XYZ file of C-alpha atoms in Angstrom:
706
model
C 142.496 149.743 171.860
C 139.902 149.611 169.095
C 140.996 150.269 165.511
C 138.520 152.240 163.482
C 138.379 151.390 159.761
C 137.697 154.232 157.405
C 134.634 153.779 155.098
C 136.713 154.247 151.942
C 139.189 151.523 153.031
C 136.306 149.162 153.808
C 134.781 149.603 150.316
C 138.162 148.952 148.671
C 138.608 145.710 150.616
C 135.144 144.474 149.568
C 135.853 145.308 145.924
C 139.182 143.429 146.024
C 137.550 140.328 147.520
C 134.800 140.421 144.842
C 137.366 140.591 142.055
C 139.346 137.684 143.514
C 136.270 135.433 143.938
C 134.815 136.263 140.556
C 138.033 135.640 138.662
C 137.015 132.097 137.774
C 133.455 133.101 136.961
C 134.625 135.793 134.572
C 137.222 133.544 132.937
C 136.627 132.913 129.240
C 137.306 129.437 127.778
C 136.534 127.216 124.772
C 136.645 123.410 124.619
C 138.419 122.775 121.328
C 138.246 118.955 121.322
C 138.053 115.834 123.497
C 140.022 112.665 122.722
C 139.590 109.135 124.134
C 142.651 106.898 124.042
C 142.576 103.140 124.803
C 145.846 101.698 126.023
C 147.623 99.447 125.264
C 145.377 99.037 122.159
C 141.787 98.566 121.093
C 141.989 94.771 120.807
C 143.544 92.837 123.692
C 143.548 89.350 125.160
C 141.734 88.486 128.375
C 143.498 89.403 131.672
C 145.126 92.483 130.065
C 145.098 95.723 132.091
C 143.330 98.336 129.956
C 143.395 102.108 130.496
C 140.960 104.637 129.089
C 142.432 108.159 128.937
C 140.188 111.129 128.284
C 142.068 114.258 127.202
C 140.560 117.724 126.868
C 142.081 120.512 124.784
C 140.762 123.800 126.197
C 141.528 127.403 125.225
C 141.219 129.779 128.205
C 142.325 133.196 129.458
C 145.651 133.458 131.219
C 145.525 132.916 134.962
C 142.049 131.383 134.995
C 141.333 128.204 136.973
C 138.819 125.702 135.558
C 137.180 122.618 137.069
C 136.835 119.633 134.709
C 134.173 116.972 134.983
C 135.007 113.762 133.064
C 132.276 111.197 132.253
C 133.118 107.774 130.775
C 130.490 105.806 128.805
C 130.226 102.140 127.821
C 127.633 101.306 125.174
C 126.206 104.836 125.668
C 125.513 104.233 129.368
C 127.365 106.302 132.050
C 130.211 104.260 133.495
C 132.230 106.585 135.726
C 132.470 110.282 136.644
C 135.642 112.114 137.733
C 135.900 115.703 139.017
C 139.356 117.349 138.664
C 141.190 120.419 137.470
C 143.568 118.373 135.293
C 143.503 118.371 131.498
C 142.968 114.590 131.364
C 141.411 111.733 133.324
C 142.131 108.003 133.564
C 139.696 105.072 133.871
C 141.277 101.645 134.415
C 139.980 98.168 133.546
C 142.267 95.689 135.346
C 142.327 92.061 134.209
C 140.007 92.739 131.256
C 137.437 90.127 130.282
C 135.339 89.553 127.195
C 132.469 91.201 129.022
C 134.409 94.472 128.941
C 134.181 94.566 125.160
C 132.032 97.378 123.797
C 131.835 100.986 122.584
C 133.505 103.555 124.806
C 133.549 107.328 124.785
C 134.047 110.172 127.233
C 132.738 113.679 127.760
C 134.185 116.815 129.385
C 131.930 119.257 131.222
C 133.204 122.711 132.224
C 130.615 124.797 133.946
C 127.613 124.441 131.577
C 129.589 123.574 128.465
C 129.964 119.946 127.401
C 131.829 118.195 124.609
C 132.136 114.494 123.821
C 134.956 112.488 122.330
C 134.856 110.117 119.434
C 133.653 106.514 120.056
C 136.269 103.801 120.394
C 135.576 100.033 120.311
C 137.364 97.797 122.801
C 137.603 94.105 121.955
C 138.728 91.595 124.562
C 139.494 88.143 123.173
C 139.418 84.764 124.886
C 136.851 83.003 127.080
C 137.865 80.450 129.676
C 136.256 77.041 129.401
C 133.768 76.544 132.272
C 134.025 73.859 134.931
C 131.112 71.402 135.544
C 130.544 69.659 138.885
C 127.717 67.323 140.133
C 126.807 66.086 143.611
C 126.367 62.398 142.587
C 127.365 60.156 139.756
C 124.892 57.260 140.351
C 121.185 57.658 141.091
C 117.865 55.905 140.802
C 115.234 56.900 138.251
C 113.232 59.735 139.717
C 116.094 61.120 141.791
C 117.460 64.572 140.973
C 121.086 65.658 140.588
C 122.614 69.066 141.422
C 124.904 70.399 138.675
C 127.092 73.554 138.876
C 128.702 75.250 135.842
C 131.340 77.901 136.693
C 133.016 80.500 134.410
C 135.726 81.789 136.707
C 136.407 85.514 136.492
C 133.945 86.300 133.677
C 131.705 89.361 133.919
C 128.591 90.604 132.177
C 125.391 88.783 131.314
C 126.207 85.147 130.639
C 123.977 82.457 129.123
C 124.797 78.970 130.502
C 123.826 75.799 128.616
C 123.632 72.203 129.990
C 123.621 69.437 127.392
C 123.617 65.670 127.003
C 125.258 65.237 123.638
C 122.980 67.017 121.144
C 120.067 67.178 123.612
C 119.739 70.380 125.583
C 118.879 69.737 129.216
C 118.620 73.291 130.502
C 119.683 76.928 129.898
C 119.782 80.002 132.108
C 120.916 83.651 131.767
C 122.600 85.398 134.710
C 125.079 88.166 135.512
C 126.880 85.792 137.829
C 129.919 83.717 136.889
C 128.247 80.390 137.796
C 124.875 78.590 137.650
C 123.581 75.860 139.973
C 120.455 73.788 139.299
C 118.707 70.504 140.026
C 117.966 68.173 137.127
C 115.569 65.197 137.007
C 117.027 62.615 134.640
C 114.987 59.689 133.311
C 117.254 57.462 131.224
C 120.132 55.044 131.717
C 123.323 57.088 131.179
C 123.712 60.845 130.774
C 126.990 62.405 129.476
C 126.578 65.954 130.764
C 128.705 69.046 129.916
C 128.133 72.832 129.921
C 129.294 75.968 128.144
C 128.356 79.668 128.167
C 128.095 82.630 125.815
C 128.221 86.392 126.263
C 126.238 88.879 124.199
C 128.327 91.713 122.726
C 125.541 93.612 121.030
C 125.539 92.584 117.386
C 127.656 89.489 118.049
C 127.961 86.808 120.712
C 131.094 85.128 121.995
C 130.819 81.443 122.972
C 133.197 79.549 125.245
C 134.553 76.068 124.768
C 132.734 73.087 126.313
C 133.388 72.182 129.917
C 134.496 68.806 131.145
C 132.073 65.878 130.519
C 130.544 63.982 133.462
C 128.833 60.586 133.019
C 125.857 59.910 135.287
C 124.346 56.414 135.573
C 120.587 56.191 136.289
C 119.042 52.977 137.545
C 115.554 52.355 136.113
C 112.665 52.105 138.617
C 110.724 48.834 138.193
C 107.164 50.141 138.370
C 105.990 49.370 134.823
C 102.372 48.065 135.197
C 100.620 45.151 133.527
C 97.064 45.565 132.129
C 94.556 42.773 131.404
C 90.878 42.631 130.320
C 88.199 39.949 130.720
C 86.568 38.373 128.711
C 88.672 39.674 125.743
C 89.684 42.743 123.781
C 86.898 42.010 121.244
C 83.393 42.266 122.714
C 79.827 43.148 121.767
C 77.666 45.898 123.178
C 76.017 44.795 126.379
C 78.915 42.546 127.444
C 80.524 43.083 130.852
C 84.264 43.743 130.665
C 86.744 43.986 133.585
C 90.147 45.718 133.596
C 93.019 44.787 135.960
C 96.290 46.691 136.546
C 99.270 45.349 138.528
C 102.963 46.164 139.262
C 105.594 43.482 139.847
C 106.994 45.043 143.007
C 106.071 45.601 146.575
C 103.677 48.559 146.672
C 105.338 51.599 148.132
C 103.812 54.308 150.118
C 103.499 56.906 147.321
C 102.729 54.564 144.431
C 99.670 55.365 142.287
C 97.978 53.105 139.712
C 95.476 54.781 137.305
C 93.258 53.449 134.462
C 92.356 55.915 131.681
C 90.551 55.878 128.333
C 91.718 58.689 126.107
C 91.630 61.842 128.250
C 89.129 60.340 130.713
C 90.325 58.800 134.010
C 88.209 55.732 134.681
C 89.770 54.746 138.027
C 92.609 56.012 140.253
C 92.462 53.079 142.716
C 93.579 50.183 140.545
C 96.029 48.971 143.206
C 93.190 47.703 145.397
C 90.366 46.804 142.950
C 89.590 46.095 139.311
C 87.397 48.229 137.036
C 84.250 46.699 135.474
C 81.920 48.278 132.872
C 79.126 47.492 130.424
C 80.552 47.662 126.913
C 79.086 50.183 124.478
C 79.885 50.995 120.884
C 81.686 54.237 121.714
C 83.870 52.414 124.283
C 86.181 51.128 121.548
C 89.726 52.501 121.729
C 92.962 52.483 123.766
C 92.926 51.848 127.519
C 96.047 52.771 129.507
C 97.270 51.742 132.949
C 99.675 54.300 134.503
C 101.824 53.795 137.624
C 103.489 56.752 139.349
C 106.187 56.938 142.019
C 107.473 60.370 142.839
C 108.172 62.000 139.498
C 108.494 58.731 137.608
C 105.604 57.534 135.426
C 105.319 54.167 133.661
C 102.413 52.964 131.528
C 101.024 49.975 129.639
C 98.047 49.942 127.243
C 95.767 47.755 125.099
C 93.018 48.342 122.493
C 89.397 47.279 122.971
C 86.968 46.766 120.065
C 83.260 46.874 120.837
C 80.834 45.687 118.172
C 77.389 47.320 117.913
C 74.481 45.171 118.986
C 72.294 47.466 116.887
C 72.950 50.679 115.027
C 71.963 54.130 116.199
C 68.276 54.674 115.370
C 67.447 56.916 112.431
C 64.497 59.324 112.718
C 62.685 60.609 109.609
C 59.622 62.781 108.893
C 57.500 62.451 105.784
C 56.901 64.730 103.976
C 60.086 66.676 104.665
C 58.160 69.956 104.541
C 54.647 70.006 105.928
C 52.173 72.858 106.147
C 49.669 73.454 108.901
C 46.692 71.156 108.543
C 48.556 68.548 106.519
C 49.244 64.988 107.730
C 52.773 63.869 108.569
C 54.434 60.600 109.686
C 57.486 60.114 111.929
C 59.390 56.824 111.625
C 62.240 55.443 113.785
C 64.374 52.697 112.183
C 67.395 50.492 113.008
C 69.560 49.815 109.963
C 71.734 47.027 111.368
C 71.832 44.693 114.426
C 73.921 41.803 115.795
C 72.926 38.230 115.223
C 72.372 37.590 118.905
C 69.147 39.663 118.944
C 66.012 39.934 116.782
C 64.300 43.106 115.616
C 61.386 42.263 117.860
C 63.726 42.540 120.841
C 64.218 46.266 120.238
C 61.902 48.675 122.039
C 61.281 52.145 120.579
C 60.165 55.428 122.125
C 59.528 58.771 120.405
C 59.882 62.005 122.390
C 58.914 65.589 121.585
C 60.752 68.281 123.575
C 61.893 65.526 126.010
C 58.264 64.464 126.587
C 57.195 60.968 125.627
C 54.832 60.948 122.645
C 54.546 57.234 121.919
C 56.252 53.929 122.758
C 56.558 52.816 119.187
C 58.748 53.344 116.137
C 56.091 55.385 114.295
C 53.887 58.428 114.932
C 51.255 60.104 112.703
C 49.685 63.498 113.239
C 48.257 66.671 111.762
C 50.740 69.493 111.462
C 50.079 72.509 113.608
C 51.431 74.530 116.480
C 50.669 71.681 118.897
C 52.832 69.183 116.962
C 55.786 71.531 116.385
C 58.915 70.707 118.376
C 62.175 68.760 118.639
C 61.687 65.026 118.087
C 64.061 62.274 119.322
C 63.827 58.472 119.009
C 65.282 56.025 121.561
C 65.909 52.303 120.954
C 66.693 49.805 123.726
C 67.861 46.158 123.646
C 70.035 44.006 125.928
C 70.412 46.896 128.414
C 71.765 49.144 125.644
C 69.897 52.403 124.974
C 70.695 54.470 121.901
C 69.281 57.814 120.917
C 68.793 59.212 117.420
C 69.763 62.663 116.275
C 67.306 65.426 117.060
C 64.872 66.360 114.286
C 62.999 69.656 114.289
C 59.415 69.706 113.066
C 58.035 73.145 112.298
C 54.825 73.134 110.306
C 54.930 75.755 107.623
C 52.263 78.446 107.638
C 50.195 78.919 104.498
C 50.488 82.346 103.015
C 47.761 84.788 104.015
C 45.790 87.057 101.723
C 48.247 89.645 100.406
C 47.815 93.372 100.622
C 48.544 95.487 97.571
C 49.824 99.020 98.083
C 51.912 101.593 96.244
C 55.042 103.496 97.139
C 54.573 107.223 96.790
C 52.027 109.021 94.593
C 50.624 107.476 91.392
C 50.920 109.880 88.478
C 49.592 109.194 85.005
C 52.360 108.349 82.494
C 54.936 108.127 85.254
C 56.398 104.841 86.596
C 55.529 103.873 90.177
C 56.143 100.915 92.522
C 53.482 98.423 93.587
C 54.196 96.454 96.790
C 52.715 93.064 97.669
C 52.917 91.725 101.228
C 51.320 88.896 103.207
C 51.217 89.239 106.962
C 51.582 85.468 107.520
C 53.205 82.683 105.570
C 56.374 80.614 105.652
C 59.127 81.575 103.258
C 59.757 81.362 100.387
C 56.660 83.127 99.044
C 56.092 83.739 95.338
C 54.293 87.002 94.551
C 52.757 87.753 91.141
C 51.483 91.085 89.831
C 48.388 90.683 87.673
C 46.365 92.975 85.451
C 42.884 91.559 84.911
C 44.159 88.004 85.608
C 47.074 88.422 83.227
C 50.447 87.951 84.970
C 52.710 90.954 84.378
C 55.617 89.982 86.618
C 56.535 87.686 89.523
C 59.212 87.515 92.211
C 60.212 85.181 95.055
C 60.821 86.420 98.600
C 63.210 84.157 100.555
C 64.305 86.409 103.439
C 62.422 88.426 105.993
C 64.229 91.602 104.928
C 63.069 91.219 101.327
C 59.841 92.585 99.894
C 57.964 92.105 96.626
C 57.967 95.295 94.568
C 56.916 95.764 90.944
C 57.563 98.759 88.695
C 54.706 99.706 86.383
C 52.933 102.671 84.765
C 49.389 103.647 83.735
C 48.145 105.956 80.989
C 44.606 106.570 82.254
C 43.412 106.777 85.882
C 40.925 103.937 85.538
C 43.737 101.460 84.804
C 44.778 101.482 88.459
C 41.890 99.224 89.483
C 43.015 96.500 87.087
C 45.994 95.545 89.296
C 45.876 92.577 91.702
C 48.506 90.734 93.708
C 48.772 86.944 94.006
C 50.793 85.062 96.666
C 51.631 81.363 97.088
C 54.075 79.252 99.107
C 52.760 75.706 98.582
C 51.733 75.425 94.968
C 48.280 76.013 93.571
C 46.475 75.022 96.770
C 48.026 77.940 98.647
C 47.246 80.712 96.155
C 45.728 83.823 97.738
C 44.564 86.861 95.765
C 44.511 90.441 96.991
C 41.775 93.006 96.469
C 42.004 95.281 93.461
C 44.286 98.247 93.844
C 42.409 101.402 94.797
C 44.523 104.517 95.232
C 44.259 108.119 94.187
C 45.691 108.724 90.734
C 47.079 112.137 89.963
C 46.493 113.424 86.426
C 49.053 116.062 85.409
C 47.586 119.369 84.323
C 46.999 120.027 80.625
C 48.041 123.177 78.826
C 46.156 126.150 80.319
C 44.076 128.556 78.251
C 44.091 132.189 79.341
C 40.890 134.101 78.583
C 40.627 137.899 79.002
C 37.255 139.590 79.564
C 36.389 141.905 77.979
C 38.281 141.013 74.817
C 41.701 142.627 74.741
C 40.685 144.969 71.840
C 37.818 146.510 73.860
C 39.563 147.311 77.112
C 39.467 150.914 78.206
C 40.878 152.716 81.154
C 38.786 152.277 84.243
C 37.395 148.910 83.189
C 37.647 145.792 85.360
C 39.563 143.107 83.456
C 38.974 139.448 84.350
C 41.736 136.898 83.663
C 40.402 133.334 83.482
C 42.907 130.442 83.468
C 41.446 127.020 82.641
C 42.908 123.575 81.964
C 41.405 120.689 80.006
C 42.541 118.065 82.557
C 44.294 117.696 85.897
C 43.661 116.310 89.363
C 42.745 118.809 92.058
C 43.864 120.624 94.045
C 45.290 122.755 91.239
C 47.383 125.840 91.735
C 47.080 128.695 89.241
C 49.601 131.487 88.942
C 48.957 134.605 86.840
C 51.800 136.621 85.317
C 51.739 140.186 84.089
C 54.208 142.252 82.139
C 57.921 141.684 82.854
C 57.034 138.060 83.790
C 56.006 139.135 87.266
C 53.632 136.920 89.227
C 50.569 138.967 90.136
C 48.356 136.323 91.723
C 48.536 132.712 92.936
C 45.681 130.563 94.143
C 44.854 126.888 94.738
C 41.388 125.607 93.927
C 39.528 122.317 93.620
C 38.261 123.077 90.113
C 39.853 123.163 86.660
C 39.801 126.935 86.344
C 40.420 130.079 88.324
C 40.071 133.786 87.692
C 41.648 137.019 88.788
C 40.217 140.516 88.407
C 42.318 143.554 87.580
C 40.238 146.403 88.982
C 40.099 149.821 87.277
C 42.917 149.182 84.811
C 45.140 151.930 83.519
C 47.334 152.351 80.489
C 50.292 151.008 82.492
C 48.462 147.680 82.832
C 48.995 147.038 79.132
C 51.355 144.162 78.364
C 51.724 140.413 77.866
C 49.756 138.172 80.209
C 49.939 134.390 80.715
C 49.192 131.831 83.430
C 50.655 128.602 84.805
C 48.921 125.592 86.332
C 50.391 122.778 88.437
C 49.282 120.119 90.914
C 50.782 117.313 93.011
C 52.304 115.773 89.876
C 55.005 118.453 90.169
C 54.648 119.268 86.479
C 53.720 122.867 85.641
C 52.220 123.954 82.319
C 52.114 127.454 80.822
C 49.490 129.074 78.624
C 50.102 131.094 75.492
C 50.767 134.806 75.901
C 47.801 137.163 75.509
C 48.586 140.777 74.668
C 46.404 143.308 76.483
C 46.164 146.932 75.323
C 44.331 149.401 77.568
C 42.899 152.261 75.466
C 41.721 155.717 76.554
C 38.393 156.153 78.268
C 35.384 157.171 76.123
C 35.054 160.600 77.713
C 38.715 161.252 76.995
C 38.168 160.256 73.375
C 35.086 162.576 73.132
C 37.014 165.409 74.705
C 39.803 164.989 72.220
C 37.284 164.875 69.329
C 35.555 168.043 70.493
C 38.888 169.712 70.912
C 39.928 168.728 67.412
C 36.620 169.925 65.937
C 37.023 173.243 67.693
C 40.496 173.568 66.272
C 39.229 172.830 62.749
C 36.312 175.260 63.137
C 38.602 177.977 64.356
C 40.949 177.355 61.471
C 38.126 177.492 58.907
C 36.744 180.638 60.522
C 40.149 182.193 60.421
C 40.577 181.358 56.728
C 37.120 182.691 55.836
C 37.600 185.903 57.761
C 41.000 186.339 56.238
C 39.640 185.790 52.750
C 36.789 188.248 53.292
C 39.146 190.810 54.657
C 41.234 190.602 51.504
C 38.177 190.921 49.213
C 36.962 194.023 50.992
C 40.365 195.569 50.717
C 40.611 194.936 46.951
C 37.110 196.250 46.258
C 37.829 199.397 48.206
C 40.943 199.994 46.198
C 39.188 199.615 42.817
C 36.371 202.011 43.759
C 38.846 204.656 44.854
C 40.767 204.406 41.579
C 37.719 204.823 39.304
C 35.786 207.629 41.076
C 38.494 210.035 42.027
C 39.008 212.883 39.361
C 42.540 213.359 38.494
C 44.137 216.565 39.615
C 46.360 218.748 37.592
C 49.482 217.291 38.803
C 48.284 213.946 37.805
C 47.385 215.123 34.375
C 50.753 216.755 33.881
C 52.337 213.579 34.877
C 50.345 211.655 32.393
C 50.974 214.159 29.622
C 54.698 214.120 30.036
C 55.557 210.605 30.809
C 59.054 209.645 31.684
C 60.089 206.192 30.752
C 62.623 206.166 33.502
C 59.857 206.545 36.088
C 57.596 203.677 35.361
C 55.881 201.709 38.162
C 53.830 198.614 37.797
C 50.737 197.544 39.599
C 49.007 194.221 39.370
C 45.274 194.227 38.682
C 42.986 191.217 38.769
C 40.278 191.070 36.141
C 37.961 188.174 36.593
C 36.179 187.525 33.334
C 34.222 184.610 32.039
C 36.112 182.516 29.571
C 34.928 179.955 27.156
C 37.135 177.046 27.763
C 36.421 175.621 24.328
C 37.654 178.745 22.515
C 40.658 179.906 24.502
C 43.369 177.745 25.963
C 43.636 177.979 29.710
C 46.656 178.821 31.784
C 47.108 177.345 35.076
C 47.940 179.405 38.028
C 47.767 183.105 38.518
C 48.813 185.473 35.706
C 49.913 188.979 36.412
C 49.272 191.930 33.999
C 51.170 195.041 34.501
C 50.070 198.574 33.482
C 52.724 201.145 32.855
C 52.309 204.353 34.724
C 54.730 207.120 34.161
C 55.584 209.331 37.039
C 56.826 212.835 36.591
C 60.375 213.531 37.505
C 60.738 216.056 40.113
C 60.690 216.482 43.784
C 58.938 214.101 45.993
C 56.383 216.690 46.757
C 55.208 216.627 43.200
C 54.443 212.920 43.380
C 50.844 212.064 43.932
C 50.484 209.100 46.158
C 47.382 208.084 44.389
C 49.251 207.865 41.075
C 51.330 204.864 42.073
C 50.924 201.733 40.069
C 47.986 199.835 41.279
C 48.302 196.114 41.814
C 45.593 193.785 40.663
C 45.451 190.076 40.786
C 44.182 188.373 37.703
C 41.747 185.502 38.067
C 43.144 182.080 37.215
C 40.276 181.619 34.840
C 41.554 184.299 32.417
C 42.659 183.045 29.067
C 46.250 183.343 28.071
C 46.768 186.432 25.854
C 47.255 185.823 22.167
C 50.420 187.287 20.721
């Protein structure tokens, strides 16, 4: 029968299993602290059982299950790891040794959280004295002995020492508790003992000495005897013979060697003697060495060899020789033994290992053919000696110098003159001259040096006065250069700006020529013209001392201040004075204005005349009307019955001739009024012709007399 599980029951079962398995994962915890405890205490004696207890204090949710991982450290290196669900862990050190001393700590890891304890120092006291053993107590010189030093039960890195009293025989470091080695001892009695030490970081603990073992060593009788014939004091050219012997039966592996300093003369002295021709440099210690296995014995004696003649001395006279000069090479012996005469010595002179002459002297003319390395050899009584090498290099006389300059030569500016000879042995003395008068001198001693002189000229022709003199062997070697010929640049003088036509006669429409000239200056010369507002209007470079620029058809706006500048390769510009240019109106414009003004004046005069005439006609007309018209009745009535309240005045001019000597004159215009009485009544009764008439008196009338 098959049981069918409902879907809802199945989902509930899955959810329950998930909650049960995730209980630990969802548990919350906090590691409060970790403590390391050393039992029984931090300082113990050797062989004590020591326990390290790591305790963790953890805060966690109720019912949660945690897995603890404990890690123990010694001197910050992992020592042991323990996985448990307990709140503490134990690490045991049974039978503790000094090597267990150190810094200990532990750490607790729960899931991904870790916390360490404090550091505790464990000190284990007491080192056992080691035990020394050897395989034999008596041996022959050259035999080896096997020695074993044992520190039972000790751990860690141990340093073992083997000694013979104060002399150290051997030392070795190992992490084992014993050391075994073979020693080759070479003296009569050895009192051997050992001890060890252990490094505890900043300190080291050392054990007591082991037992002492005495080892007797029998000396091997292979010490050689050395003899020389004829004696230890000989003269160059004598034959001397060395003999070496050992007072024992030769053994199979015995060696007998003769040496002089670091040179082995013979390694077969057992079977034959060693003979040689004595030389001066053979003086010194000779040693005979016998060897058997690892044992070496030696005997020695000193040999003195007297020179039969001294080492030849080579000289060249003169010490410095120039090409073409004579020189002499001499080879000399300064001392010799009494057994030979100077005539017994044969000389040879070599150049570059090639024989030049079989003699003690050589003369020649210095040159490339005689240059080389010279050596002298002297021979007597089968002894050949060679002098020191001497280099002969004929000096080269200085060649004719060349005189040049650095950079451009500008008048009144300093410049450098250089003197150089293509050939010539150093040192060379160069002198700068001006018409055979020495201005300065310098000595060139190295190939990188050069002769340079600083000078200055004030006129261009002075440049040809300079010469250069070179010498390297006194007066006979003096060479003179050619005179200095280079281009001299004269700076430009102050320019003069000329304006044509003259600035006062320039009219609109004229062509104005600006001419800029300089009194001196080396071409090419650049001229630059400036107009108003200091604006450059033209620049040109010419080969002459002047240049011009034409302003075509000038206008009033071309008026202003003009000047020019001049400069050349001296890099010194000079500016002219400012010239003021005024452009006036054209002649036709002036004539037009004059005509216009004349017309205006003529019109004004015409207007005044016509106006004056018009006034005269008007006055004359008025006077004629007043005198010819007969008065009417109304007018007469008005005159007969005058009314002082109706008086009008008119001004009448009466020009009359006046005698200026009789009557004083009045200046200005005088007015005379005539009283006219008008009749009172209606306006109709007023006669318009009866109004006061105005007349203007002439200014020539005399002033009335009261």
